[in-house]
GROMACS .gro file of C-alpha atoms in nm:
model
  307
    1MET     CA    1   8.180   7.609   4.183
    2LYS     CA    2   8.235   7.989   4.175
    3LYS     CA    3   8.167   7.999   4.574
    4THR     CA    4   8.451   7.751   4.624
    5SER     CA    5   8.681   7.951   4.396
    6GLN     CA    6   8.620   8.255   4.611
    7ILE     CA    7   8.725   8.045   4.944
    8LEU     CA    8   9.019   7.944   4.799
    9ILE     CA    9   9.126   8.252   4.685
   10LEU     CA   10   9.069   8.404   5.047
   11LEU     CA   11   9.241   8.142   5.188
   12LEU     CA   12   9.542   8.191   4.943
   13MET     CA   13   9.549   8.569   5.017
   14LEU     CA   14   9.546   8.491   5.391
   15GLN     CA   15   9.819   8.247   5.391
   16VAL     CA   16  10.049   8.499   5.179
   17SER     CA   17   9.934   8.775   5.466
   18LEU     CA   18  10.070   8.561   5.753
   19SER     CA   19  10.378   8.486   5.560
   20ALA     CA   20  10.445   8.833   5.477
   21HIS     CA   21  10.398   8.932   5.860
   22SER     CA   22  10.611   8.632   6.000
   23ARG     CA   23  10.889   8.767   5.835
   24SER     CA   24  10.879   9.128   5.927
   25ILE     CA   25  10.808   9.061   6.327
   26SER     CA   26  10.960   9.312   6.571
   27LEU     CA   27  11.096   9.303   6.918
   28ASP     CA   28  10.771   9.439   7.052
   29ARG     CA   29  10.587   9.147   6.917
   30HIS     CA   30  10.615   8.813   7.111
   31ASP     CA   31  10.500   8.452   7.044
   32SER     CA   32  10.288   8.290   7.285
   33LYS     CA   33  10.550   8.208   7.516
   34GLY     CA   34  10.662   8.590   7.517
   35ILE     CA   35  11.010   8.551   7.291
   36VAL     CA   36  11.070   8.712   6.976
   37ARG     CA   37  11.289   8.481   6.776
   38LEU     CA   38  11.500   8.652   6.500
   39SER     CA   39  11.679   8.500   6.231
   40ARG     CA   40  11.830   8.819   6.078
   41ALA     CA   41  11.954   9.140   6.163
   42ILE     CA   42  11.721   9.369   6.382
   43PRO     CA   43  11.629   9.662   6.155
   44PRO     CA   44  11.758  10.025   6.219
   45GLY     CA   45  11.554  10.252   6.417
   46ASN     CA   46  11.425  10.269   6.787
   47THR     CA   47  11.358   9.937   6.909
   48ASN     CA   48  11.245   9.826   7.251
   49ALA     CA   49  11.279   9.502   7.418
   50LYS     CA   50  10.990   9.450   7.658
   51SER     CA   51  11.069   9.114   7.767
   52ASP     CA   52  11.286   8.788   7.724
   53THR     CA   53  11.379   8.839   7.381
   54ARG     CA   54  11.624   8.593   7.154
   55SER     CA   55  11.797   8.621   6.851
   56THR     CA   56  11.902   8.245   6.675
   57GLY     CA   57  12.151   8.413   6.414
   58GLY     CA   58  12.273   8.665   6.198
   59ILE     CA   59  12.440   8.995   6.326
   60ILE     CA   60  12.248   9.259   6.526
   61ASN     CA   61  12.327   9.559   6.370
   62ASN     CA   62  12.160   9.834   6.595
   63SER     CA   63  12.233  10.187   6.421
   64GLY     CA   64  11.925  10.313   6.626
   65ASP     CA   65  11.839  10.283   6.986
   66LEU     CA   66  11.808   9.950   7.161
   67VAL     CA   67  11.642   9.990   7.467
   68ILE     CA   68  11.639   9.688   7.681
   69GLN     CA   69  11.394   9.755   7.990
   70SER     CA   70  11.470   9.696   8.340
   71GLY     CA   71  11.435   9.292   8.395
   72ALA     CA   72  11.444   9.237   8.030
   73TYR     CA   73  11.714   9.071   7.845
   74LEU     CA   74  11.812   9.016   7.460
   75ILE     CA   75  11.990   8.696   7.394
   76ILE     CA   76  12.201   8.675   7.063
   77THR     CA   77  12.287   8.299   7.049
   78GLY     CA   78  12.415   8.288   6.670
   79GLY     CA   79  12.615   8.584   6.559
   80ASP     CA   80  12.755   8.931   6.690
   81TYR     CA   81  12.612   9.240   6.830
   82GLU     CA   82  12.741   9.544   6.629
   83SER     CA   83  12.678   9.905   6.725
   84SER     CA   84  12.669  10.144   6.462
   85GLY     CA   85  12.575  10.524   6.386
   86THR     CA   86  12.469  10.652   6.727
   87GLY     CA   87  12.298  10.351   6.835
   88PHE     CA   88  12.319  10.244   7.218
   89ILE     CA   89  12.197   9.971   7.486
   90ALA     CA   90  12.007  10.173   7.767
   91ASP     CA   91  11.787  10.121   8.060
   92ASN     CA   92  11.877   9.837   8.323
   93GLY     CA   93  11.816   9.505   8.118
   94SER     CA   94  12.072   9.291   7.992
   95LEU     CA   95  12.245   9.193   7.665
   96ARG     CA   96  12.340   8.809   7.651
   97LEU     CA   97  12.592   8.769   7.401
   98THR     CA   98  12.761   8.417   7.237
   99GLY     CA   99  12.928   8.619   6.971
  100ASP     CA  100  13.141   8.948   6.960
  101PHE     CA  101  13.064   9.283   7.057
  102ILE     CA  102  13.165   9.536   6.798
  103ASN     CA  103  13.149   9.904   6.846
  104ASN     CA  104  13.153  10.127   6.548
  105ASN     CA  105  12.938  10.370   6.718
  106SER     CA  106  13.012  10.742   6.622
  107SER     CA  107  12.975  10.863   6.959
  108GLY     CA  108  13.182  10.610   7.133
  109THR     CA  109  12.916  10.522   7.392
  110PRO     CA  110  12.704  10.219   7.285
  111VAL     CA  111  12.609  10.105   7.612
  112SER     CA  112  12.475  10.322   7.890
  113GLU     CA  113  12.635  10.341   8.269
  114SER     CA  114  12.347  10.116   8.411
  115SER     CA  115  12.327   9.846   8.130
  116ASN     CA  116  12.426   9.492   8.162
  117VAL     CA  117  12.628   9.271   7.908
  118ASP     CA  118  12.695   8.925   7.961
  119PHE     CA  119  12.953   8.715   7.749
  120ILE     CA  120  12.818   8.356   7.759
  121GLY     CA  121  12.961   8.194   7.444
  122SER     CA  122  13.172   7.856   7.456
  123THR     CA  123  13.411   7.969   7.175
  124GLN     CA  124  13.632   8.285   7.219
  125GLN     CA  125  13.465   8.627   7.201
  126SER     CA  126  13.606   8.955   7.138
  127ILE     CA  127  13.543   9.322   7.209
  128SER     CA  128  13.684   9.548   6.894
  129GLY     CA  129  13.607   9.895   6.754
  130THR     CA  130  13.581  10.204   6.894
  131ALA     CA  131  13.717  10.254   7.230
  132PHE     CA  132  13.447  10.310   7.498
  133SER     CA  133  13.310  10.239   7.829
  134PHE     CA  134  13.060   9.957   7.926
  135GLY     CA  135  12.813   9.947   8.221
  136ASN     CA  136  12.776   9.622   8.411
  137VAL     CA  137  12.993   9.287   8.249
  138VAL     CA  138  12.992   8.947   8.303
  139PHE     CA  139  13.245   8.712   8.164
  140ASP     CA  140  13.126   8.346   8.193
  141ASN     CA  141  13.307   8.202   7.871
  142PRO     CA  142  13.527   7.919   7.925
  143SER     CA  143  13.719   7.995   7.619
  144GLY     CA  144  13.758   8.358   7.709
  145VAL     CA  145  13.752   8.705   7.608
  146SER     CA  146  13.984   8.888   7.368
  147ILE     CA  147  14.029   9.279   7.420
  148ASP     CA  148  14.086   9.412   7.089
  149CYS     CA  149  14.005   9.798   7.169
  150ASP     CA  150  14.054  10.009   7.467
  151VAL     CA  151  13.772   9.916   7.720
  152LEU     CA  152  13.676  10.057   8.086
  153ILE     CA  153  13.411   9.856   8.250
  154GLY     CA  154  13.244  10.157   8.414
  155GLY     CA  155  13.021   9.950   8.682
  156ASN     CA  156  13.077   9.626   8.811
  157LEU     CA  157  13.261   9.333   8.643
  158THR     CA  158  13.164   8.975   8.753
  159ALA     CA  159  13.453   8.722   8.619
  160THR     CA  160  13.300   8.387   8.672
  161ASP     CA  161  13.525   8.199   8.376
  162GLY     CA  162  13.755   8.225   8.119
  163LEU     CA  163  14.089   8.394   8.045
  164ILE     CA  164  14.084   8.787   7.954
  165SER     CA  165  14.321   8.800   7.647
  166MET     CA  166  14.488   9.149   7.597
  167THR     CA  167  14.722   9.258   7.332
  168ASP     CA  168  14.800   9.646   7.274
  169TYR     CA  169  14.482   9.774   7.441
  170ASP     CA  170  14.396   9.898   7.777
  171PHE     CA  171  14.168   9.739   7.994
  172GLY     CA  172  14.028   9.819   8.357
  173VAL     CA  173  13.740   9.822   8.599
  174SER     CA  174  13.598  10.154   8.767
  175GLY     CA  175  13.336   9.956   8.991
  176THR     CA  176  13.349   9.649   9.190
  177VAL     CA  177  13.526   9.312   9.076
  178ILE     CA  178  13.363   8.995   9.179
  179GLY     CA  179  13.549   8.671   9.119
  180SER     CA  180  13.909   8.632   9.058
  181PRO     CA  181  13.997   8.721   8.695
  182GLU     CA  182  14.275   8.583   8.496
  183ILE     CA  183  14.433   8.803   8.240
  184VAL     CA  184  14.705   8.753   7.966
  185VAL     CA  185  14.899   9.040   7.828
  186THR     CA  186  15.116   8.986   7.489
  187GLY     CA  187  15.151   9.313   7.396
  188THR     CA  188  15.179   9.665   7.510
  189GLY     CA  189  14.810   9.698   7.684
  190ALA     CA  190  14.820   9.886   8.017
  191VAL     CA  191  14.587   9.666   8.286
  192GLY     CA  192  14.397   9.906   8.508
  193ASN     CA  193  14.197   9.817   8.839
  194VAL     CA  194  14.093   9.451   8.812
  195GLY     CA  195  14.048   9.370   9.181
  196ASN     CA  196  14.242   9.204   9.465
  197ASN     CA  197  14.189   8.862   9.351
  198ALA     CA  198  14.311   8.887   8.995
  199THR     CA  199  14.608   8.690   8.823
  200ILE     CA  200  14.791   8.854   8.551
  201THR     CA  201  15.054   8.698   8.339
  202VAL     CA  202  15.283   8.929   8.131
  203ASP     CA  203  15.376   8.744   7.813
  204SER     CA  204  15.576   9.044   7.696
  205PRO     CA  205  15.828   9.282   7.805
  206ASN     CA  206  15.621   9.575   7.709
  207PRO     CA  207  15.295   9.603   7.896
  208THR     CA  208  15.258   9.957   8.005
  209GLY     CA  209  15.057   9.942   8.289
  210LEU     CA  210  14.963   9.723   8.610
  211PRO     CA  211  14.687   9.759   8.857
  212LEU     CA  212  14.803   9.897   9.217
  213THR     CA  213  14.708   9.575   9.369
  214MET     CA  214  14.635   9.240   9.228
  215ASN     CA  215  14.674   8.869   9.392
  216THR     CA  216  14.933   8.707   9.142
  217LEU     CA  217  15.177   8.830   8.916
  218VAL     CA  218  15.310   8.573   8.663
  219VAL     CA  219  15.626   8.718   8.482
  220ASN     CA  220  15.676   8.550   8.149
  221PRO     CA  221  15.823   8.776   7.902
  222GLY     CA  222  16.042   8.526   7.743
  223ALA     CA  223  16.374   8.360   7.785
  224GLY     CA  224  16.654   8.596   7.819
  225LEU     CA  225  16.420   8.917   7.832
  226THR     CA  226  16.316   9.148   8.104
  227TYR     CA  227  15.989   9.284   8.211
  228GLN     CA  228  16.054   9.629   8.363
  229LEU     CA  229  15.763   9.731   8.602
  230PRO     CA  230  15.591  10.021   8.464
  231ASN     CA  231  15.469  10.154   8.794
  232SER     CA  232  15.462  10.041   9.162
  233THR     CA  233  15.252   9.785   9.272
  234SER     CA  234  15.176   9.529   9.517
  235VAL     CA  235  15.105   9.139   9.506
  236VAL     CA  236  15.040   8.839   9.726
  237ASN     CA  237  15.230   8.595   9.504
  238LEU     CA  238  15.496   8.650   9.247
  239ASN     CA  239  15.575   8.370   9.033
  240PHE     CA  240  15.825   8.312   8.748
  241THR     CA  241  15.786   8.125   8.419
  242SER     CA  242  16.057   8.269   8.186
  243GLY     CA  243  16.279   8.566   8.197
  244SER     CA  244  16.339   8.828   8.467
  245LEU     CA  245  16.176   9.126   8.638
  246GLY     CA  246  16.312   9.459   8.667
  247PHE     CA  247  16.223   9.778   8.879
  248GLY     CA  248  16.376  10.078   8.787
  249SER     CA  249  16.236  10.346   8.970
  250HIS     CA  250  15.934  10.167   9.099
  251ALA     CA  251  15.876   9.942   9.398
  252LEU     CA  252  15.688   9.592   9.427
  253GLY     CA  253  15.524   9.533   9.760
  254LEU     CA  254  15.490   9.162   9.873
  255THR     CA  255  15.134   9.159  10.045
  256GLY     CA  256  15.160   8.990  10.403
  257ARG     CA  257  15.535   8.967  10.394
  258ASP     CA  258  15.629   9.298  10.503
  259ILE     CA  259  15.894   9.365  10.217
  260ASP     CA  260  15.916   9.566   9.921
  261LEU     CA  261  16.168   9.516   9.641
  262SER     CA  262  16.333   9.779   9.415
  263GLY     CA  263  16.634   9.888   9.265
  264ALA     CA  264  16.851   9.887   8.942
  265GLY     CA  265  16.887   9.528   8.914
  266THR     CA  266  16.631   9.244   8.811
  267VAL     CA  267  16.490   8.928   8.978
  268SER     CA  268  16.454   8.599   8.788
  269SER     CA  269  16.308   8.380   9.054
  270LEU     CA  270  16.235   8.447   9.405
  271LEU     CA  271  16.103   8.267   9.701
  272LEU     CA  272  15.998   8.461  10.004
  273THR     CA  273  15.851   8.347  10.351
  274LEU     CA  274  15.775   8.530  10.652
  275ARG     CA  275  15.718   8.351  10.970
  276SER     CA  276  15.581   8.541  11.320
  277GLU     CA  277  15.891   8.399  11.525
  278VAL     CA  278  16.139   8.561  11.740
  279GLY     CA  279  16.496   8.483  11.617
  280THR     CA  280  16.793   8.471  11.852
  281TYR     CA  281  17.172   8.558  11.801
  282GLY     CA  282  17.396   8.463  12.084
  283SER     CA  283  17.227   8.622  12.398
  284SER     CA  284  17.047   8.881  12.187
  285THR     CA  285  16.648   8.843  12.032
  286SER     CA  286  16.522   8.974  11.746
  287ILE     CA  287  16.169   9.135  11.659
  288ASN     CA  288  15.887   8.890  11.600
  289LYS     CA  289  15.954   8.826  11.234
  290ILE     CA  290  16.187   8.603  11.030
  291TRP     CA  291  16.217   8.634  10.667
  292ASN     CA  292  16.351   8.350  10.430
  293LEU     CA  293  16.466   8.472  10.097
  294THR     CA  294  16.606   8.262   9.797
  295GLY     CA  295  16.659   8.344   9.433
  296ASN     CA  296  16.861   8.470   9.169
  297THR     CA  297  16.939   8.828   9.110
  298ASN     CA  298  17.126   9.031   8.862
  299GLY     CA  299  17.283   9.356   8.960
  300SER     CA  300  17.182   9.579   9.264
  301VAL     CA  301  16.848   9.469   9.422
  302SER     CA  302  16.710   9.628   9.749
  303PHE     CA  303  16.510   9.452   9.986
  304THR     CA  304  16.308   9.684  10.260
  305LEU     CA  305  16.176   9.510  10.552
  306HIS     CA  306  15.877   9.665  10.746
  307TRP     CA  307  15.783   9.612  11.137
   0.00000   0.00000   0.00000
């Protein structure tokens, strides 16, 4: 009887030990499949993710250094990533996030230039906090990503799915843009380089910057309102939903149609085509270009033709 009691006590002690250990598992420890499954926050301190690592919930509050090694990735599927203190993501690994990215980092540098952050949620995600620069970023969320602080993507942007929503904050990309970003600006935010295939919809009369080139500019400041170009730019397509477009001291080039628009007036609709044909007038012939312009203007608008 005494021996049986001793065995039971030893089993109970072993069970308590295993239970305590399972609650304090760290990123350096993995289950039989090489995956760490977290239900609460990663504790502060220096943490190395050496293989595929998943978090199934909670807020990842990294106030130390989170180093995701090359070829490894950390997936957060049930919460946000919040960087505070002087914590940062380093090395060449990836943070795959379905929640929000919150930068409360006192140094303003929560990620390294070589890091990879993928936004892969199914509901809208946001980037907020102190202004900072990412490394390489992927936007692959059908519900889109909201830019709620000044953000520069210092590496490359891969835009696969979802709108990029901007209000009063600036957004741009230093590296290469892969895909066709769709950006909506509802405030005063300035849009920097976002690639030649981007579509930018101006839902406000106040955005303070446009990229030098883009695919499509959609003018939609509101009925009776005018969006004044903040800088010269060129577009492939110019579309109007509401309001009008003014030029001030800037020019709008229409790529592939050899024409620039400028002047003190405004345009509220415009359809312009260019055909490579020789025009005739009586016995005279023209250059090998025929422009056809229709639309509504208010005030003086200049059309500069190039050949």
